[in-house]
CSV table of C-alpha atoms in Angstrom, one decimal:
chain,number,residue,atom,x,y,z
A,1,MET,CA,0.0,0.0,0.0
A,2,LEU,CA,2.8,2.4,0.8
A,3,CYS,CA,4.5,1.7,-2.5
A,4,GLY,CA,1.2,2.3,-4.3
A,5,LEU,CA,0.6,5.6,-2.5
A,6,ALA,CA,4.1,6.7,-3.4
A,7,MET,CA,3.6,5.9,-7.0
A,8,GLY,CA,0.2,7.6,-7.1
A,9,LEU,CA,1.5,10.8,-5.5
A,10,SER,CA,4.5,10.9,-7.8
A,11,SER,CA,2.5,10.1,-11.0
A,12,TYR,CA,-0.2,12.7,-10.5
A,13,GLY,CA,2.0,15.8,-9.9
A,14,ALA,CA,3.0,16.0,-6.3
A,15,PRO,CA,6.4,17.5,-5.5
A,16,LEU,CA,8.7,14.6,-4.7
A,17,TYR,CA,9.8,15.9,-1.3
A,18,ARG,CA,6.1,15.8,-0.4
A,19,VAL,CA,5.9,12.2,-1.5
A,20,GLU,CA,8.8,11.3,0.8
A,21,HIS,CA,7.3,13.2,3.7
A,22,ARG,CA,3.8,11.7,3.4
A,23,ILE,CA,5.0,8.1,3.0
A,24,ALA,CA,7.5,8.4,5.8
A,25,HIS,CA,4.8,9.7,8.1
A,26,ALA,CA,2.4,6.9,7.2
A,27,ALA,CA,5.1,4.3,7.7
A,28,GLU,CA,6.0,5.6,11.1
A,29,GLU,CA,2.4,5.5,12.3
A,30,LEU,CA,2.1,1.9,11.0
A,31,ASN,CA,5.4,0.9,12.6
A,32,ILE,CA,7.0,-0.1,9.3
A,33,PRO,CA,10.7,0.8,8.8
A,34,ILE,CA,11.0,2.3,5.4
A,35,SER,CA,13.2,4.7,3.5
A,36,LEU,CA,12.2,6.4,0.3
A,37,PHE,CA,14.3,8.2,-2.3
A,38,CYS,CA,12.4,9.9,-5.2
A,39,LEU,CA,13.5,10.9,-8.6
A,40,PRO,CA,11.5,11.8,-11.7
A,41,THR,CA,10.2,8.5,-13.2
A,42,THR,CA,11.9,6.4,-10.5
A,43,LEU,CA,11.3,5.5,-6.9
A,44,MET,CA,13.8,3.7,-4.7
A,45,VAL,CA,12.1,2.1,-1.6
A,46,ALA,CA,14.1,0.4,1.1
A,47,ILE,CA,11.8,-1.6,3.4
A,48,GLY,CA,13.0,-3.0,6.7
A,49,ASP,CA,15.7,-2.2,9.2
A,50,GLY,CA,17.9,-5.3,8.8
A,51,SER,CA,16.6,-7.1,11.9
A,52,ALA,CA,15.1,-10.6,11.9
A,53,ARG,CA,11.6,-9.3,12.1
A,54,HIS,CA,12.1,-6.7,9.4
A,55,PRO,CA,14.6,-8.0,6.8
A,56,CYS,CA,15.7,-5.3,4.5
A,57,ARG,CA,14.8,-5.3,0.8
A,58,VAL,CA,15.0,-2.6,-1.9
A,59,GLN,CA,12.4,-2.1,-4.7
A,60,TYR,CA,12.9,0.1,-7.7
A,61,LEU,CA,9.6,1.4,-9.0
A,62,SER,CA,9.2,3.2,-12.4
A,63,TYR,CA,6.3,5.5,-13.1
A,64,CYS,CA,5.1,7.8,-15.8
A,65,TYR,CA,4.6,11.5,-14.8
A,66,ALA,CA,1.4,13.2,-15.8
A,67,VAL,CA,-0.4,15.9,-13.9
A,68,HIS,CA,-3.8,14.8,-12.6
A,69,ILE,CA,-5.0,17.2,-9.9
A,70,GLY,CA,-8.2,15.4,-9.2
A,71,LYS,CA,-6.6,12.0,-8.5
A,72,LEU,CA,-3.7,13.7,-6.7
A,73,HIS,CA,-6.2,15.0,-4.2
A,74,ASP,CA,-7.8,11.6,-3.7
A,75,VAL,CA,-4.4,9.8,-3.2
A,76,ASP,CA,-3.2,12.5,-0.8
A,77,GLN,CA,-6.4,12.2,1.3
A,78,LEU,CA,-6.0,8.4,1.3
A,79,ALA,CA,-2.4,8.7,2.4
A,80,ARG,CA,-3.6,10.8,5.4
A,81,ARG,CA,-6.2,8.2,6.3
A,82,ALA,CA,-3.6,5.4,6.0
A,83,SER,CA,-1.4,7.1,8.5
A,84,LYS,CA,-4.2,6.9,11.1
A,85,LEU,CA,-4.5,3.1,10.8
A,86,GLY,CA,-1.8,2.7,13.4
A,87,VAL,CA,-4.3,4.0,16.1
A,88,PHE,CA,-6.3,0.8,15.7
A,89,ASN,CA,-3.3,-1.5,15.2
A,90,LYS,CA,-1.4,-0.3,18.2
A,91,GLY,CA,-4.0,1.3,20.5
A,92,GLY,CA,-3.5,4.2,22.8
A,93,SER,CA,-2.0,7.6,21.9
A,94,SER,CA,0.5,8.3,19.2
A,95,ASN,CA,3.3,8.9,21.7
A,96,SER,CA,2.7,5.6,23.5
A,97,ARG,CA,2.6,3.8,20.2
A,98,ARG,CA,6.0,5.2,19.2
A,99,MET,CA,7.6,4.3,22.5
A,100,SER,CA,6.2,0.7,22.7
A,101,SER,CA,6.4,-0.2,19.0
A,102,ALA,CA,9.8,-1.9,19.3
A,103,SER,CA,8.7,-4.2,22.1
A,104,GLU,CA,5.3,-5.3,20.7
A,105,LYS,CA,5.2,-8.9,19.5
A,106,GLY,CA,2.7,-11.0,17.6
A,107,LYS,CA,1.3,-8.2,15.5
A,108,VAL,CA,0.3,-8.7,11.9
A,109,SER,CA,2.9,-7.0,9.6
A,110,VAL,CA,1.4,-5.0,6.8
A,111,SER,CA,4.7,-4.5,5.0
A,112,SER,CA,3.9,-7.5,2.9
A,113,MET,CA,0.6,-6.0,1.7
A,114,THR,CA,0.9,-4.6,-1.8
A,115,ILE,CA,-1.4,-3.6,-4.6
A,116,GLN,CA,-0.7,-6.9,-6.3
A,117,HIS,CA,-2.6,-8.8,-3.6
A,118,SER,CA,-5.7,-8.7,-5.8
A,119,ASN,CA,-7.5,-11.5,-3.8
A,120,ARG,CA,-7.5,-9.4,-0.6
A,121,VAL,CA,-8.5,-6.3,-2.6
A,122,ALA,CA,-11.4,-8.1,-4.1
A,123,ASP,CA,-12.5,-9.2,-0.7
A,124,ALA,CA,-12.4,-5.7,0.7
A,125,VAL,CA,-15.8,-4.8,-0.5
A,126,GLU,CA,-17.4,-7.8,1.1
A,127,LEU,CA,-15.8,-6.9,4.4
A,128,GLY,CA,-18.1,-3.9,4.7
A,129,ARG,CA,-21.3,-5.6,3.5
A,130,ALA,CA,-21.7,-8.7,5.7
A,131,PRO,CA,-20.7,-9.8,9.2
A,132,VAL,CA,-17.5,-11.7,9.6
A,133,SER,CA,-19.3,-14.8,10.8
A,134,ASP,CA,-21.4,-15.0,7.6
A,135,ARG,CA,-18.4,-15.0,5.2
A,136,PRO,CA,-17.2,-18.3,3.8
A,137,ASP,CA,-13.6,-19.4,4.1
A,138,ARG,CA,-13.1,-17.1,7.0
A,139,PRO,CA,-12.5,-17.8,10.7
A,140,SER,CA,-15.3,-17.2,13.0
A,141,THR,CA,-13.3,-14.8,15.1
A,142,PRO,CA,-13.5,-11.2,13.9
A,143,GLU,CA,-10.5,-9.6,12.3
A,144,LYS,CA,-8.6,-6.7,13.8
A,145,PRO,CA,-9.9,-3.3,12.8
A,146,SER,CA,-6.6,-2.5,11.2
A,147,ASP,CA,-6.8,-5.5,8.8
A,148,VAL,CA,-10.3,-4.5,7.7
A,149,ASP,CA,-9.3,-0.8,7.2
A,150,MET,CA,-6.1,-1.8,5.4
A,151,ASP,CA,-8.0,-3.9,2.9
A,152,CYS,CA,-10.5,-1.0,2.4
A,153,CYS,CA,-7.6,1.4,1.8
A,154,LEU,CA,-6.1,-1.1,-0.7
A,155,ALA,CA,-9.4,-1.4,-2.5
A,156,GLU,CA,-9.8,2.4,-2.6
A,157,LEU,CA,-6.3,2.9,-3.9
A,158,GLU,CA,-6.8,0.4,-6.6
A,159,THR,CA,-10.0,2.1,-7.6
A,160,ILE,CA,-8.4,5.5,-7.8
A,161,MET,CA,-5.4,4.3,-9.9
A,162,THR,CA,-7.5,2.2,-12.3
A,163,SER,CA,-10.5,4.4,-12.7
A,164,PRO,CA,-10.6,6.7,-15.8
A,165,GLY,CA,-11.3,9.8,-13.6
A,166,ASP,CA,-10.6,12.0,-16.6
A,167,TYR,CA,-12.2,14.2,-19.2
A,168,HIS,CA,-13.0,12.7,-22.6
A,169,ARG,CA,-10.1,12.8,-25.1
A,170,PHE,CA,-12.1,14.9,-27.6
A,171,LEU,CA,-12.8,17.5,-24.8
A,172,ARG,CA,-9.1,17.6,-23.9
A,173,ILE,CA,-8.2,18.2,-27.5
A,174,MET,CA,-10.7,21.0,-27.8
A,175,ALA,CA,-9.4,22.5,-24.5
A,176,GLY,CA,-5.9,22.4,-25.9
A,177,ALA,CA,-7.0,24.1,-29.0
A,178,MET,CA,-8.9,26.8,-27.0
A,179,GLN,CA,-5.9,27.4,-24.8
A,180,SER,CA,-3.5,28.0,-27.7
A,181,GLY,CA,-5.9,30.3,-29.5
A,182,VAL,CA,-6.8,32.4,-26.5
A,183,ILE,CA,-3.2,32.7,-25.2
A,184,VAL,CA,-2.2,34.2,-28.6
A,185,VAL,CA,-4.8,36.9,-28.4
A,186,LEU,CA,-4.7,37.5,-24.6
A,187,LEU,CA,-1.1,37.2,-23.7
A,188,PHE,CA,0.8,37.8,-27.0
A,189,LYS,CA,-1.4,40.6,-28.2
A,190,GLY,CA,-2.1,38.8,-31.5
A,191,SER,CA,-4.9,39.5,-33.9
A,192,TRP,CA,-8.1,37.4,-34.4
A,193,ALA,CA,-6.4,35.8,-37.4
A,194,ASP,CA,-3.5,34.8,-35.2
A,195,GLY,CA,-5.8,33.3,-32.6
A,196,LEU,CA,-7.8,31.3,-35.2
A,197,ALA,CA,-4.7,29.9,-36.7
A,198,ALA,CA,-3.2,29.0,-33.3
A,199,LEU,CA,-6.5,27.4,-32.4
A,200,PHE,CA,-6.2,24.9,-35.2
A,201,LEU,CA,-2.5,24.3,-34.6
A,202,GLY,CA,-3.2,23.8,-30.9
A,203,ALA,CA,-5.7,21.1,-31.8
A,204,PHE,CA,-3.0,19.5,-34.0
A,205,THR,CA,-0.5,19.6,-31.0
A,206,SER,CA,-3.1,18.1,-28.7
A,207,PHE,CA,-3.7,15.3,-31.2
A,208,CYS,CA,0.1,14.7,-31.4
A,209,LEU,CA,0.2,14.4,-27.6
A,210,TYR,CA,-2.6,11.8,-27.8
A,211,LEU,CA,-0.5,9.8,-30.3
A,212,SER,CA,2.5,10.2,-28.1
A,213,ASP,CA,0.6,8.6,-25.1
A,214,LEU,CA,-0.7,5.9,-27.4
A,215,PHE,CA,2.5,4.9,-29.0
A,216,GLY,CA,5.1,5.9,-26.4
A,217,LEU,CA,6.7,8.9,-28.2
A,218,GLU,CA,7.3,11.1,-25.2
A,219,GLY,CA,10.9,11.9,-26.0
A,220,ALA,CA,10.3,12.9,-29.7
A,221,VAL,CA,6.9,14.6,-29.6
A,222,GLU,CA,8.3,18.0,-28.6
A,223,LEU,CA,10.8,18.2,-31.5
A,224,LEU,CA,8.5,16.7,-34.2
A,225,ALA,CA,5.4,18.6,-33.2
A,226,ALA,CA,7.3,21.9,-33.0
A,227,MET,CA,8.8,21.4,-36.4
A,228,ALA,CA,5.4,20.5,-37.9
A,229,VAL,CA,3.6,23.5,-36.3
A,230,ALA,CA,6.3,26.0,-37.4
A,231,ALA,CA,6.2,24.6,-41.0
A,232,ILE,CA,2.4,24.6,-41.2
A,233,ALA,CA,2.3,28.2,-39.9
A,234,ARG,CA,4.7,29.2,-42.7
A,235,PHE,CA,2.7,27.4,-45.3
A,236,ILE,CA,-0.6,29.1,-44.4
A,237,GLU,CA,0.9,32.5,-43.8
A,238,PRO,CA,0.6,33.8,-47.5
A,239,PHE,CA,-3.1,33.1,-47.7
A,240,GLY,CA,-5.0,36.3,-48.3
A,241,PHE,CA,-8.0,35.7,-46.2
A,242,TRP,CA,-6.0,36.2,-43.0
A,243,SER,CA,-5.9,39.9,-43.7
A,244,ALA,CA,-9.7,40.0,-44.0
A,245,ILE,CA,-10.4,38.4,-40.6
A,246,SER,CA,-7.4,39.8,-38.6
A,247,GLY,CA,-9.1,43.0,-37.8
A,248,THR,CA,-5.9,45.0,-38.6
A,249,GLY,CA,-5.6,44.1,-42.3
A,250,LYS,CA,-2.0,43.0,-41.9
A,251,GLY,CA,-2.3,39.3,-42.2
A,252,LEU,CA,-0.8,36.5,-40.0
A,253,CYS,CA,2.2,36.7,-37.6
A,254,HIS,CA,4.1,33.5,-38.0
A,255,GLU,CA,6.1,33.8,-34.8
A,256,VAL,CA,3.1,34.4,-32.6
A,257,VAL,CA,1.1,31.6,-34.2
A,258,SER,CA,4.0,29.1,-33.9
A,259,LEU,CA,4.6,29.8,-30.2
A,260,GLY,CA,0.9,29.7,-29.4
A,261,GLY,CA,0.5,26.4,-31.3
A,262,VAL,CA,3.1,24.7,-29.1
A,263,CYS,CA,2.2,26.4,-25.7
A,264,GLN,CA,0.9,23.0,-24.4
A,265,LEU,CA,4.4,21.6,-24.8
A,266,LEU,CA,6.1,24.3,-22.8
A,267,PRO,CA,7.5,22.8,-19.6
A,268,GLY,CA,5.5,24.9,-17.2
A,269,THR,CA,4.7,22.1,-14.7
A,270,ALA,CA,8.2,20.7,-14.8
A,271,ILE,CA,9.7,24.2,-14.1
A,272,THR,CA,7.2,24.8,-11.2
A,273,LEU,CA,7.8,21.4,-9.5
A,274,GLY,CA,11.5,21.6,-10.1
A,275,MET,CA,11.9,25.0,-8.5
A,276,LEU,CA,9.8,23.9,-5.6
A,277,GLU,CA,12.0,20.8,-5.1
A,278,VAL,CA,15.3,22.8,-5.5
A,279,GLY,CA,14.2,25.1,-2.7
A,280,SER,CA,13.2,22.2,-0.4
A,281,SER,CA,14.9,19.2,1.1
A,282,ASN,CA,15.1,17.3,-2.3
A,283,PRO,CA,17.5,19.4,-4.5
A,284,VAL,CA,18.6,16.3,-6.4
A,285,ALA,CA,15.1,15.6,-7.8
A,286,GLY,CA,14.6,19.3,-8.5
A,287,SER,CA,17.8,19.6,-10.4
A,288,VAL,CA,16.9,16.6,-12.5
A,289,ARG,CA,13.5,18.0,-13.3
A,290,MET,CA,14.9,21.4,-14.1
A,291,PHE,CA,17.4,19.9,-16.5
A,292,GLN,CA,14.6,17.9,-18.2
A,293,ALA,CA,12.7,21.2,-18.6
A,294,PHE,CA,15.8,22.8,-20.1
A,295,ILE,CA,16.2,20.0,-22.6
A,296,ARG,CA,12.5,20.2,-23.6
A,297,ALA,CA,12.9,24.0,-24.1
A,298,LEU,CA,15.9,23.3,-26.4
A,299,LYS,CA,13.9,20.8,-28.3
A,300,LEU,CA,11.0,23.3,-28.8
A,301,GLY,CA,13.3,26.1,-29.9
A,302,TYR,CA,15.2,23.9,-32.3
A,303,GLY,CA,12.0,22.4,-33.7
A,304,LEU,CA,10.4,25.8,-34.2
A,305,SER,CA,13.4,27.2,-36.0
A,306,THR,CA,14.0,24.1,-38.1
A,307,GLY,CA,10.4,23.8,-39.2
A,308,SER,CA,10.3,27.4,-40.2
A,309,ARG,CA,13.5,27.3,-42.2
A,310,ILE,CA,12.4,24.1,-44.0
A,311,ALA,CA,9.2,25.8,-45.1
A,312,VAL,CA,11.1,28.9,-46.2
A,313,HIS,CA,13.5,26.8,-48.2
A,314,LEU,CA,10.7,25.1,-50.0
A,315,PHE,CA,9.2,28.5,-50.9
A,316,GLU,CA,12.5,29.7,-52.2
A,317,LEU,CA,12.8,26.6,-54.5
A,318,PHE,CA,9.7,27.8,-56.3
A,319,ASP,CA,10.5,31.5,-56.1
A,320,ALA,CA,7.4,32.1,-54.0
A,321,TRP,CA,9.0,33.4,-50.8
A,322,GLU,CA,7.9,36.7,-49.5
A,323,ASP,CA,8.2,37.7,-45.8
A,324,SER,CA,4.9,39.4,-45.5
A,325,GLY,CA,4.1,38.8,-41.9
A,326,ILE,CA,6.6,41.2,-40.2
A,327,ASP,CA,4.2,44.1,-40.0
A,328,ALA,CA,1.5,41.8,-38.6
A,329,CYS,CA,3.5,40.9,-35.4
A,330,PRO,CA,2.8,42.9,-32.2
A,331,VAL,CA,5.5,45.4,-31.3
A,332,PRO,CA,7.5,44.2,-28.3
A,333,GLY,CA,7.5,46.4,-25.2
A,334,ARG,CA,5.0,47.9,-22.8
A,335,THR,CA,1.6,48.6,-24.3
A,336,ALA,CA,-1.6,49.9,-22.9
A,337,ILE,CA,-4.2,47.5,-21.4
A,338,ASP,CA,-6.6,46.3,-24.0
A,339,PHE,CA,-9.8,45.9,-21.9
A,340,TRP,CA,-11.6,44.1,-24.8
A,341,ARG,CA,-9.1,41.2,-24.4
A,342,LEU,CA,-9.7,40.7,-20.6
A,343,PRO,CA,-12.9,38.5,-21.0
A,344,LEU,CA,-10.7,36.0,-22.9
A,345,TRP,CA,-9.2,34.9,-19.6
A,346,ILE,CA,-12.4,32.9,-18.9
A,347,PRO,CA,-12.0,30.4,-21.8
A,348,MET,CA,-8.3,30.2,-21.1
A,349,ASN,CA,-8.9,29.3,-17.5
A,350,ILE,CA,-11.5,26.7,-18.3
A,351,SER,CA,-9.2,25.0,-20.8
A,352,ILE,CA,-6.4,25.0,-18.3
A,353,MET,CA,-8.6,23.4,-15.7
A,354,ILE,CA,-9.5,20.6,-18.2
A,355,ASN,CA,-5.9,20.0,-19.2
A,356,LEU,CA,-4.9,19.8,-15.5
A,357,ARG,CA,-7.7,17.3,-15.1
A,358,ALA,CA,-9.0,18.9,-11.9
A,359,TYR,CA,-12.4,18.0,-10.5
A,360,PRO,CA,-15.1,20.6,-11.0
A,361,TRP,CA,-15.3,21.4,-7.3
A,362,GLN,CA,-11.6,22.3,-7.4
A,363,TRP,CA,-12.1,24.9,-10.1
A,364,PRO,CA,-13.1,27.9,-7.9
A,365,HIS,CA,-10.1,28.2,-5.7
A,366,MET,CA,-7.7,27.3,-8.6
A,367,SER,CA,-9.3,29.9,-10.8
A,368,LEU,CA,-9.2,32.5,-8.0
A,369,ALA,CA,-5.4,32.0,-7.7
A,370,SER,CA,-4.9,32.2,-11.4
A,371,LEU,CA,-7.1,35.3,-11.8
A,372,LEU,CA,-5.1,37.0,-9.0
A,373,GLY,CA,-1.9,36.2,-10.7
A,374,TYR,CA,-3.2,37.5,-14.1
A,375,CYS,CA,-4.3,40.8,-12.6
A,376,VAL,CA,-1.0,41.3,-10.9
A,377,SER,CA,0.9,40.5,-14.1
A,378,LEU,CA,-1.3,42.8,-16.1
A,379,LEU,CA,-0.8,45.7,-13.7
A,380,ALA,CA,2.9,45.1,-13.1
A,381,SER,CA,3.7,44.9,-16.8
A,382,GLN,CA,2.9,48.6,-17.1
A,383,TRP,CA,5.9,49.6,-14.9
A,384,PHE,CA,8.3,46.6,-14.8
A,385,ASN,CA,10.0,44.4,-17.3
A,386,SER,CA,9.0,40.8,-18.0
A,387,ASP,CA,11.3,39.2,-15.4
A,388,ILE,CA,10.1,41.3,-12.4
A,389,THR,CA,6.5,40.9,-13.7
A,390,ALA,CA,6.7,37.1,-13.8
A,391,GLY,CA,8.2,37.0,-10.3
A,392,MET,CA,5.4,39.2,-8.8
A,393,ALA,CA,2.7,37.1,-10.5
A,394,ALA,CA,4.2,33.9,-9.3
A,395,PHE,CA,4.4,35.3,-5.8
A,396,SER,CA,0.7,36.2,-5.8
A,397,ILE,CA,-0.3,32.9,-7.2
A,398,ALA,CA,1.6,30.9,-4.7
A,399,MET,CA,0.4,33.0,-1.8
A,400,ALA,CA,-3.2,32.5,-2.7
A,401,ALA,CA,-2.6,28.7,-3.1
A,402,ASN,CA,-0.8,28.4,0.2
A,403,LEU,CA,-3.4,30.4,2.1
A,404,TYR,CA,-6.2,28.2,0.7
A,405,ALA,CA,-4.3,25.1,1.6
A,406,ARG,CA,-3.7,26.3,5.2
A,407,ARG,CA,-7.4,27.2,5.6
A,408,LYS,CA,-8.9,24.0,4.1
A,409,ASN,CA,-6.1,21.5,4.7
A,410,GLU,CA,-5.9,20.8,1.0
A,411,ILE,CA,-3.1,20.5,-1.5
A,412,ALA,CA,-1.8,23.8,-2.9
A,413,VAL,CA,0.1,22.5,-6.0
A,414,GLY,CA,-3.1,22.5,-8.1
A,415,ALA,CA,-3.8,26.2,-7.7
A,416,THR,CA,-0.1,27.0,-8.2
A,417,LEU,CA,0.0,25.0,-11.5
A,418,ALA,CA,-3.2,26.7,-12.7
A,419,GLY,CA,-1.4,30.0,-12.8
A,420,ILE,CA,2.0,28.9,-13.9
A,421,ILE,CA,0.6,27.2,-16.9
A,422,TRP,CA,-0.2,30.5,-18.6
A,423,LEU,CA,2.6,32.4,-16.8
A,424,VAL,CA,5.4,30.5,-18.5
A,425,PRO,CA,4.4,31.3,-22.1
A,426,GLY,CA,3.4,34.8,-21.1
A,427,GLY,CA,6.7,35.4,-19.4
A,428,ILE,CA,8.7,34.3,-22.5
A,429,GLY,CA,7.3,37.0,-24.7
A,430,VAL,CA,7.3,37.2,-28.4
A,431,ARG,CA,10.6,39.0,-28.8
A,432,GLY,CA,12.7,35.9,-27.9
A,433,VAL,CA,10.8,33.7,-30.3
A,434,MET,CA,11.1,36.2,-33.2
A,435,ALA,CA,14.8,36.5,-32.6
A,436,ALA,CA,15.1,32.7,-32.4
A,437,LEU,CA,13.3,32.1,-35.7
A,438,ALA,CA,15.3,34.7,-37.5
A,439,LYS,CA,18.6,33.0,-36.9
A,440,ASP,CA,20.1,29.6,-37.8
A,441,ALA,CA,18.4,26.5,-36.2
A,442,THR,CA,21.2,25.5,-33.8
A,443,SER,CA,21.9,28.8,-32.1
A,444,SER,CA,18.2,29.8,-32.0
A,445,GLY,CA,17.2,26.6,-30.2
A,446,THR,CA,19.9,27.2,-27.5
A,447,ALA,CA,18.9,30.9,-27.2
A,448,PHE,CA,15.2,29.9,-26.8
A,449,GLY,CA,16.0,27.4,-24.1
A,450,ILE,CA,18.2,29.8,-22.1
A,451,ASP,CA,15.5,32.6,-22.4
A,452,MET,CA,12.9,30.2,-21.1
A,453,MET,CA,15.0,29.2,-18.1
A,454,THR,CA,15.8,32.8,-17.4
A,455,ARG,CA,12.1,33.5,-17.0
A,456,ALA,CA,11.8,30.3,-14.9
A,457,MET,CA,14.3,31.7,-12.4
A,458,SER,CA,12.1,34.8,-12.0
A,459,ILE,CA,9.1,32.5,-11.4
A,460,ALA,CA,11.2,30.5,-8.9
A,461,VAL,CA,12.0,33.6,-6.9
A,462,GLY,CA,8.3,34.4,-6.6
A,463,LEU,CA,7.4,30.9,-5.5
A,464,TYR,CA,10.2,30.8,-2.9
A,465,MET,CA,9.3,34.1,-1.4
A,466,ALA,CA,5.6,33.1,-1.2
A,467,ASN,CA,6.6,29.9,0.7
A,468,VAL,CA,8.7,32.0,3.1
A,469,VAL,CA,6.0,34.5,3.8
A,470,ALA,CA,3.3,31.7,4.2
A,471,PHE,CA,5.3,30.0,6.9
A,472,PRO,CA,6.5,32.6,9.4
A,473,ILE,CA,9.3,31.7,11.8
A,474,ILE,CA,8.0,29.6,14.8
A,475,THR,CA,10.3,28.9,17.7
A,476,ASP,CA,8.6,25.6,18.4
A,477,ARG,CA,10.0,23.2,15.8
A,478,THR,CA,7.1,20.7,16.4
A,479,ALA,CA,4.5,23.4,15.8
A,480,ARG,CA,6.3,24.6,12.6
A,481,ASP,CA,6.5,21.0,11.2
A,482,ALA,CA,2.8,20.5,12.0
A,483,LEU,CA,2.0,23.6,10.1
A,484,ARG,CA,4.0,22.7,7.1
A,485,ASP,CA,2.5,19.2,7.1
A,486,THR,CA,-0.8,20.8,6.0
A,487,MET,CA,0.7,22.3,2.9
A,488,MET,CA,1.8,20.9,-0.4
A,489,THR,CA,4.3,23.6,-1.6
A,490,VAL,CA,6.6,23.8,1.5
């Protein structure tokens, strides 16, 4: 059960230091000696203390990382309930359990219970429906409350991890398309033509992600999809009807459309979780995740530049190349607030909630944190540059998420990710992408990745400062640890 809880928390988007803390706390309450070391895609679990009663064994568990805020909440709540099973197993207060755990004999060890014990999981439902004396193939004496509760927890964990618990694939593709189209108009100041083109390219990117999950192409989808999106954007740029629907009469901006089409591939979640882990007690996992985000950024930059240059080269072969989209691109720099764009935040937020796979009842507080960050970003951009603006927006998002988590004893990472998802592409800006696509493929890919990581450092400062402010200095170490235990983004 502990291994299953660790895999569930890691797979659904929890910071890895939080996984270690949650599982270690549950193991301590259950009197199971266990050590856990987490890395992205790999868990190393050492069970036992080397004694005759608890012989030591090590398990290496591989998992696939995909954010699922709804299931993350369910697994986190189950892990909290699992840590309370020791009350029934040991009896008495938590302090007396810890002091007498080493001398207790004859207790049933739950360290051998795993998710693979399907026969016990299947019997868990019957344990709550009929009295023990009426069950066949069971002793007439009732089982201990801990055994019954453990089987129920195993059954619930199996249900969470095997249930779909997700939005329909078609709805997620449409949400990805809406996210790309709205981000272009709302954050990049593009025209209606740019938003419409990015909407179709965003649907194409969502479909590529679906094929990647289906055929296991996680390592190549960033490069291939970015190349395809940039090439398609170049091919459709000369069409004359873009000028008619743009609202400005200047046609299509290739750079804005290309970046908007691949915004779902930007490593916003990896940057957020990596920065949280670097600033916590698990810097190794955070460094690995940040390096993975940097490599993904390099792939995207290289793919966008390569796809664009391939399309331009094909145009030049037929003497049909004309760079007509320069005037259609928004001018970098501070601009006045366009109030007619502000309502577009609503469809952008809805699409982000669907892509994060949050339950509908989680939408209000996640949306509130995201809206607060957007308002701060919008106002701060009138006086500060993009780096300071991104840091201030990240601070406000993390503060709102932490305060909600403290008040409701819920996870805060969902609300944090809801704001960072749009903050990462919004912090990059169009100027870096335009400069990247104007140079050769190799240098532009590197420049794009470095520019993205520079913005990530600004976001990291905001997240770190929010965590510092959310947890004021408390002289009592026990009280401070108890307070931090209620939060996800410590």
